[in-house]
Amino acid sequence: HVTTEKFFIDVNFLSKSYEEVLEHVEYTVINPVDWKTLGDNRDFRTILSYEPEEQEVTEEMISVNLSLELAFIRVRHDVARALATCTKASAGEGKVPPTSDTLKALKEIEASMSGQ
């Protein structure tokens, strides 16, 4: 997910101070993702392979690889959402979202991580 990766780059490499982290968190919108609707747009069959049969890429390998990639992306996405939510909650006077909003966001992240 591009937004998640951009968020991590902004926070980890472009921010020089806590105030800059807060700016990135404030302006980055990390929306929930409907993971069930994502499909595999990678094309493993475009290049002809002359590998022996035991080394060929099988449909099972592609399926397992997609599952692992989605799990990795999902964890990074949920960590980014949790980091943004907690950072907003600790931002200080005038920038703190209502407690109910923070709790709701954290519960959504928890539900997403547990696969609900």
Coordinates of N, CA and C in Angstrom, one line a residue:
H1 N 0.8 -1.2 0.0 CA 0.0 0.0 0.0 C 0.9 1.2 0.0
V2 N 0.7 2.1 -1.0 CA 1.6 3.2 -1.2 C 1.6 4.2 -0.1
T3 N 0.4 4.5 0.4 CA 0.3 5.5 1.5 C 1.0 5.1 2.7
T4 N 0.9 3.8 3.1 CA 1.6 3.3 4.3 C 3.1 3.4 4.1
E5 N 3.7 3.1 2.9 CA 5.1 3.1 2.7 C 5.6 4.6 2.7
K6 N 4.8 5.5 2.1 CA 5.2 6.9 2.1 C 5.2 7.4 3.5
F7 N 4.2 7.0 4.3 CA 4.1 7.5 5.7 C 5.4 7.1 6.5
F8 N 5.8 5.8 6.3 CA 7.0 5.3 7.0 C 8.2 6.1 6.6
I9 N 8.4 6.4 5.3 CA 9.5 7.1 4.8 C 9.5 8.5 5.4
D10 N 8.3 9.2 5.3 CA 8.2 10.5 5.9 C 8.6 10.6 7.3
V11 N 8.0 9.7 8.1 CA 8.3 9.7 9.6 C 9.7 9.3 9.9
N12 N 10.2 8.3 9.3 CA 11.6 7.8 9.6 C 12.7 8.5 9.0
F13 N 12.6 9.0 7.8 CA 13.7 9.6 7.1 C 13.6 11.1 6.9
L14 N 12.4 11.6 6.7 CA 12.3 13.1 6.4 C 12.0 13.9 7.6
S15 N 11.5 13.4 8.7 CA 11.3 14.1 9.9 C 12.5 14.3 10.7
K16 N 12.8 15.5 11.0 CA 14.0 15.8 11.9 C 13.6 16.1 13.3
S17 N 12.4 16.3 13.6 CA 11.9 16.6 14.9 C 10.5 16.0 15.2
Y18 N 10.2 16.0 16.4 CA 8.8 15.5 16.8 C 7.7 16.4 16.2
E19 N 8.0 17.7 16.0 CA 7.0 18.5 15.4 C 6.8 18.1 13.9
E20 N 7.8 17.8 13.3 CA 7.7 17.3 11.9 C 7.0 16.0 11.8
V21 N 7.2 15.1 12.7 CA 6.5 13.9 12.7 C 5.0 14.2 12.9
L22 N 4.7 15.1 13.8 CA 3.3 15.5 14.0 C 2.6 16.0 12.7
E23 N 3.4 16.8 12.0 CA 2.9 17.3 10.7 C 2.6 16.2 9.7
H24 N 3.5 15.3 9.6 CA 3.3 14.1 8.7 C 2.1 13.3 9.1
V25 N 2.0 13.1 10.4 CA 0.8 12.4 10.9 C -0.5 13.1 10.6
E26 N -0.4 14.4 10.8 CA -1.6 15.2 10.6 C -2.1 15.2 9.1
Y27 N -1.2 15.3 8.2 CA -1.5 15.4 6.8 C -1.6 14.1 6.0
T28 N -1.3 13.0 6.7 CA -1.3 11.7 6.0 C -2.6 11.0 6.5
V29 N -3.4 10.6 5.5 CA -4.6 9.8 5.8 C -4.4 8.4 5.5
I30 N -4.5 7.5 6.6 CA -4.3 6.1 6.4 C -5.6 5.4 6.7
N31 N -6.3 5.2 5.6 CA -7.7 4.7 5.7 C -7.6 3.2 5.8
P32 N -8.7 2.6 6.4 CA -8.8 1.2 6.5 C -8.9 0.6 5.1
V33 N -8.4 -0.6 4.9 CA -8.4 -1.3 3.6 C -9.3 -2.5 3.6
D34 N -10.1 -2.7 2.6 CA -10.8 -3.9 2.5 C -9.9 -5.0 1.9
W35 N -9.3 -5.8 2.7 CA -8.3 -6.7 2.3 C -8.8 -7.8 1.4
K36 N -10.1 -8.1 1.5 CA -10.7 -9.2 0.8 C -10.9 -8.8 -0.7
T37 N -10.9 -7.5 -1.0 CA -11.1 -7.1 -2.4 C -9.8 -7.0 -3.2
L38 N -8.6 -7.1 -2.5 CA -7.4 -7.0 -3.2 C -7.1 -8.2 -4.1
G39 N -6.6 -8.0 -5.3 CA -6.3 -9.1 -6.1 C -4.8 -9.1 -6.5
D40 N -4.4 -10.2 -7.1 CA -3.0 -10.3 -7.5 C -2.8 -9.9 -8.9
N41 N -2.1 -8.7 -9.1 CA -1.9 -8.2 -10.5 C -0.5 -8.5 -11.0
R42 N 0.2 -9.4 -10.3 CA 1.6 -9.8 -10.7 C 1.4 -10.8 -11.8
D43 N 2.3 -10.8 -12.8 CA 2.2 -11.7 -13.9 C 3.5 -12.6 -13.9
F44 N 3.4 -13.8 -13.4 CA 4.5 -14.7 -13.4 C 4.7 -15.5 -14.6
R45 N 3.8 -15.3 -15.6 CA 3.8 -16.2 -16.8 C 4.2 -15.4 -18.0
T46 N 4.7 -14.2 -17.9 CA 5.1 -13.4 -19.1 C 6.4 -13.8 -19.7
I47 N 7.3 -14.3 -18.9 CA 8.6 -14.7 -19.4 C 8.6 -16.2 -19.4
L48 N 9.0 -16.8 -20.5 CA 9.1 -18.2 -20.7 C 10.2 -18.7 -19.9
S49 N 10.0 -19.8 -19.2 CA 11.0 -20.4 -18.3 C 11.5 -21.7 -18.9
Y50 N 12.8 -21.9 -18.9 CA 13.3 -23.2 -19.3 C 13.9 -24.0 -18.1
E51 N 13.4 -23.7 -16.9 CA 13.9 -24.4 -15.7 C 13.3 -25.8 -15.7
P52 N 14.0 -26.7 -15.1 CA 13.5 -28.1 -14.9 C 12.2 -28.0 -14.2
E53 N 11.3 -29.0 -14.3 CA 10.0 -29.0 -13.8 C 10.0 -28.8 -12.2
E54 N 11.0 -29.4 -11.6 CA 11.0 -29.3 -10.1 C 11.4 -27.8 -9.6
Q55 N 11.9 -27.0 -10.5 CA 12.2 -25.6 -10.2 C 11.3 -24.6 -10.8
E56 N 10.3 -25.0 -11.5 CA 9.3 -24.1 -12.1 C 8.4 -23.5 -11.0
V57 N 7.9 -22.3 -11.3 CA 7.0 -21.6 -10.4 C 5.6 -22.2 -10.6
T58 N 5.1 -22.7 -9.5 CA 3.8 -23.3 -9.6 C 2.7 -22.3 -9.1
E59 N 1.4 -22.7 -9.4 CA 0.3 -21.8 -8.9 C 0.3 -21.8 -7.4
E60 N 0.7 -22.9 -6.7 CA 0.7 -23.0 -5.3 C 1.7 -22.0 -4.7
M61 N 2.9 -21.9 -5.4 CA 3.9 -21.0 -4.9 C 3.5 -19.6 -5.1
I62 N 2.8 -19.2 -6.1 CA 2.3 -17.9 -6.4 C 1.2 -17.6 -5.3
S63 N 0.3 -18.5 -5.0 CA -0.7 -18.3 -4.0 C -0.1 -18.1 -2.6
V64 N 0.8 -18.9 -2.3 CA 1.5 -18.8 -0.9 C 2.2 -17.4 -0.9
N65 N 2.9 -17.1 -1.9 CA 3.6 -15.8 -1.9 C 2.7 -14.6 -1.8
L66 N 1.6 -14.7 -2.5 CA 0.6 -13.6 -2.4 C 0.1 -13.5 -0.9
S67 N -0.2 -14.6 -0.3 CA -0.7 -14.6 1.1 C 0.3 -14.0 2.0
L68 N 1.6 -14.3 1.8 CA 2.7 -13.8 2.7 C 2.8 -12.3 2.4
E69 N 2.8 -11.9 1.2 CA 2.9 -10.4 0.8 C 1.8 -9.6 1.5
L70 N 0.6 -10.1 1.4 CA -0.6 -9.5 1.9 C -0.5 -9.4 3.5
A71 N 0.0 -10.4 4.1 CA 0.1 -10.4 5.5 C 1.1 -9.4 6.0
F72 N 2.3 -9.3 5.2 CA 3.3 -8.3 5.5 C 2.8 -6.9 5.4
I73 N 2.1 -6.6 4.3 CA 1.5 -5.3 4.0 C 0.5 -5.0 5.0
R74 N -0.3 -5.9 5.4 CA -1.4 -5.7 6.4 C -0.8 -5.3 7.7
V75 N 0.2 -6.0 8.2 CA 0.9 -5.7 9.4 C 1.5 -4.3 9.4
R76 N 2.2 -3.9 8.3 CA 2.8 -2.6 8.2 C 1.7 -1.5 8.2
H77 N 0.6 -1.8 7.5 CA -0.5 -0.8 7.4 C -1.1 -0.6 8.8
D78 N -1.3 -1.7 9.6 CA -1.9 -1.6 10.9 C -1.0 -0.9 11.9
V79 N 0.3 -1.2 11.8 CA 1.3 -0.5 12.6 C 1.3 1.0 12.3
A80 N 1.3 1.4 11.0 CA 1.2 2.8 10.7 C 0.0 3.5 11.2
R81 N -1.2 2.8 11.1 CA -2.4 3.4 11.7 C -2.3 3.5 13.2
A82 N -1.7 2.5 13.9 CA -1.6 2.6 15.3 C -0.6 3.7 15.7
L83 N 0.5 3.8 15.0 CA 1.5 4.9 15.3 C 0.8 6.3 15.1
A84 N 0.1 6.4 14.0 CA -0.6 7.7 13.7 C -1.6 8.0 14.8
T85 N -2.4 7.0 15.2 CA -3.4 7.3 16.2 C -2.8 7.6 17.6
C86 N -1.7 6.9 18.0 CA -1.1 7.2 19.2 C -0.4 8.5 19.2
T87 N 0.2 8.9 18.1 CA 0.9 10.2 18.0 C 0.0 11.3 18.1
K88 N -1.2 11.2 17.4 CA -2.2 12.2 17.5 C -2.7 12.4 18.9
A89 N -2.9 11.3 19.6 CA -3.4 11.3 21.0 C -2.3 11.9 22.0
S90 N -1.1 11.9 21.6 CA 0.0 12.4 22.5 C 0.4 13.8 22.0
A91 N -0.3 14.4 21.1 CA 0.2 15.6 20.4 C 0.2 16.8 21.3
G92 N -0.6 16.9 22.3 CA -0.6 18.0 23.2 C -1.9 18.9 23.1
E93 N -1.8 20.0 23.7 CA -3.0 20.9 23.8 C -3.4 21.4 22.4
G94 N -4.8 21.3 22.2 CA -5.4 21.8 21.0 C -5.3 20.8 19.8
K95 N -4.5 19.8 19.9 CA -4.4 18.8 18.8 C -4.9 17.4 19.2
V96 N -5.3 17.3 20.4 CA -5.7 15.9 20.9 C -7.1 15.6 20.4
P97 N -7.3 14.5 19.6 CA -8.6 14.2 19.2 C -9.4 13.7 20.4
P98 N -10.7 13.8 20.4 CA -11.5 13.3 21.5 C -11.2 11.8 21.8
T99 N -11.2 11.5 23.1 CA -10.9 10.2 23.6 C -11.7 9.1 22.9
S100 N -13.0 9.3 22.6 CA -13.8 8.3 22.0 C -13.3 8.1 20.6
D101 N -12.8 9.1 19.9 CA -12.3 8.9 18.5 C -11.0 8.0 18.5
T102 N -10.1 8.3 19.5 CA -8.9 7.6 19.7 C -9.2 6.1 20.0
L103 N -10.1 5.9 20.9 CA -10.5 4.5 21.3 C -11.1 3.8 20.1
K104 N -12.0 4.5 19.4 CA -12.6 3.9 18.2 C -11.5 3.5 17.2
A105 N -10.6 4.3 16.9 CA -9.5 4.1 16.0 C -8.7 2.9 16.4
L106 N -8.3 2.8 17.7 CA -7.5 1.7 18.2 C -8.3 0.4 18.1
K107 N -9.6 0.4 18.4 CA -10.4 -0.8 18.3 C -10.5 -1.3 16.9
E108 N -10.6 -0.3 15.9 CA -10.7 -0.7 14.5 C -9.3 -1.4 14.1
I109 N -8.2 -0.9 14.6 CA -6.9 -1.4 14.3 C -6.8 -2.8 14.9
E110 N -7.3 -3.0 16.1 CA -7.2 -4.2 16.8 C -8.1 -5.3 16.1
A111 N -9.3 -4.9 15.6 CA -10.1 -5.8 14.9 C -9.5 -6.2 13.5
S112 N -8.8 -5.2 12.9 CA -8.1 -5.5 11.6 C -7.0 -6.5 11.8
M113 N -6.3 -6.3 12.9 CA -5.1 -7.2 13.2 C -5.6 -8.6 13.6
S114 N -6.8 -8.7 14.2 CA -7.2 -10.0 14.6 C -8.0 -10.7 13.4
G115 N -8.1 -10.0 12.3 CA -8.7 -10.6 11.1 C -10.2 -10.5 11.1
Q116 N -10.8 -9.6 11.8 CA -12.3 -9.5 11.8 C -12.7 -8.5 10.8

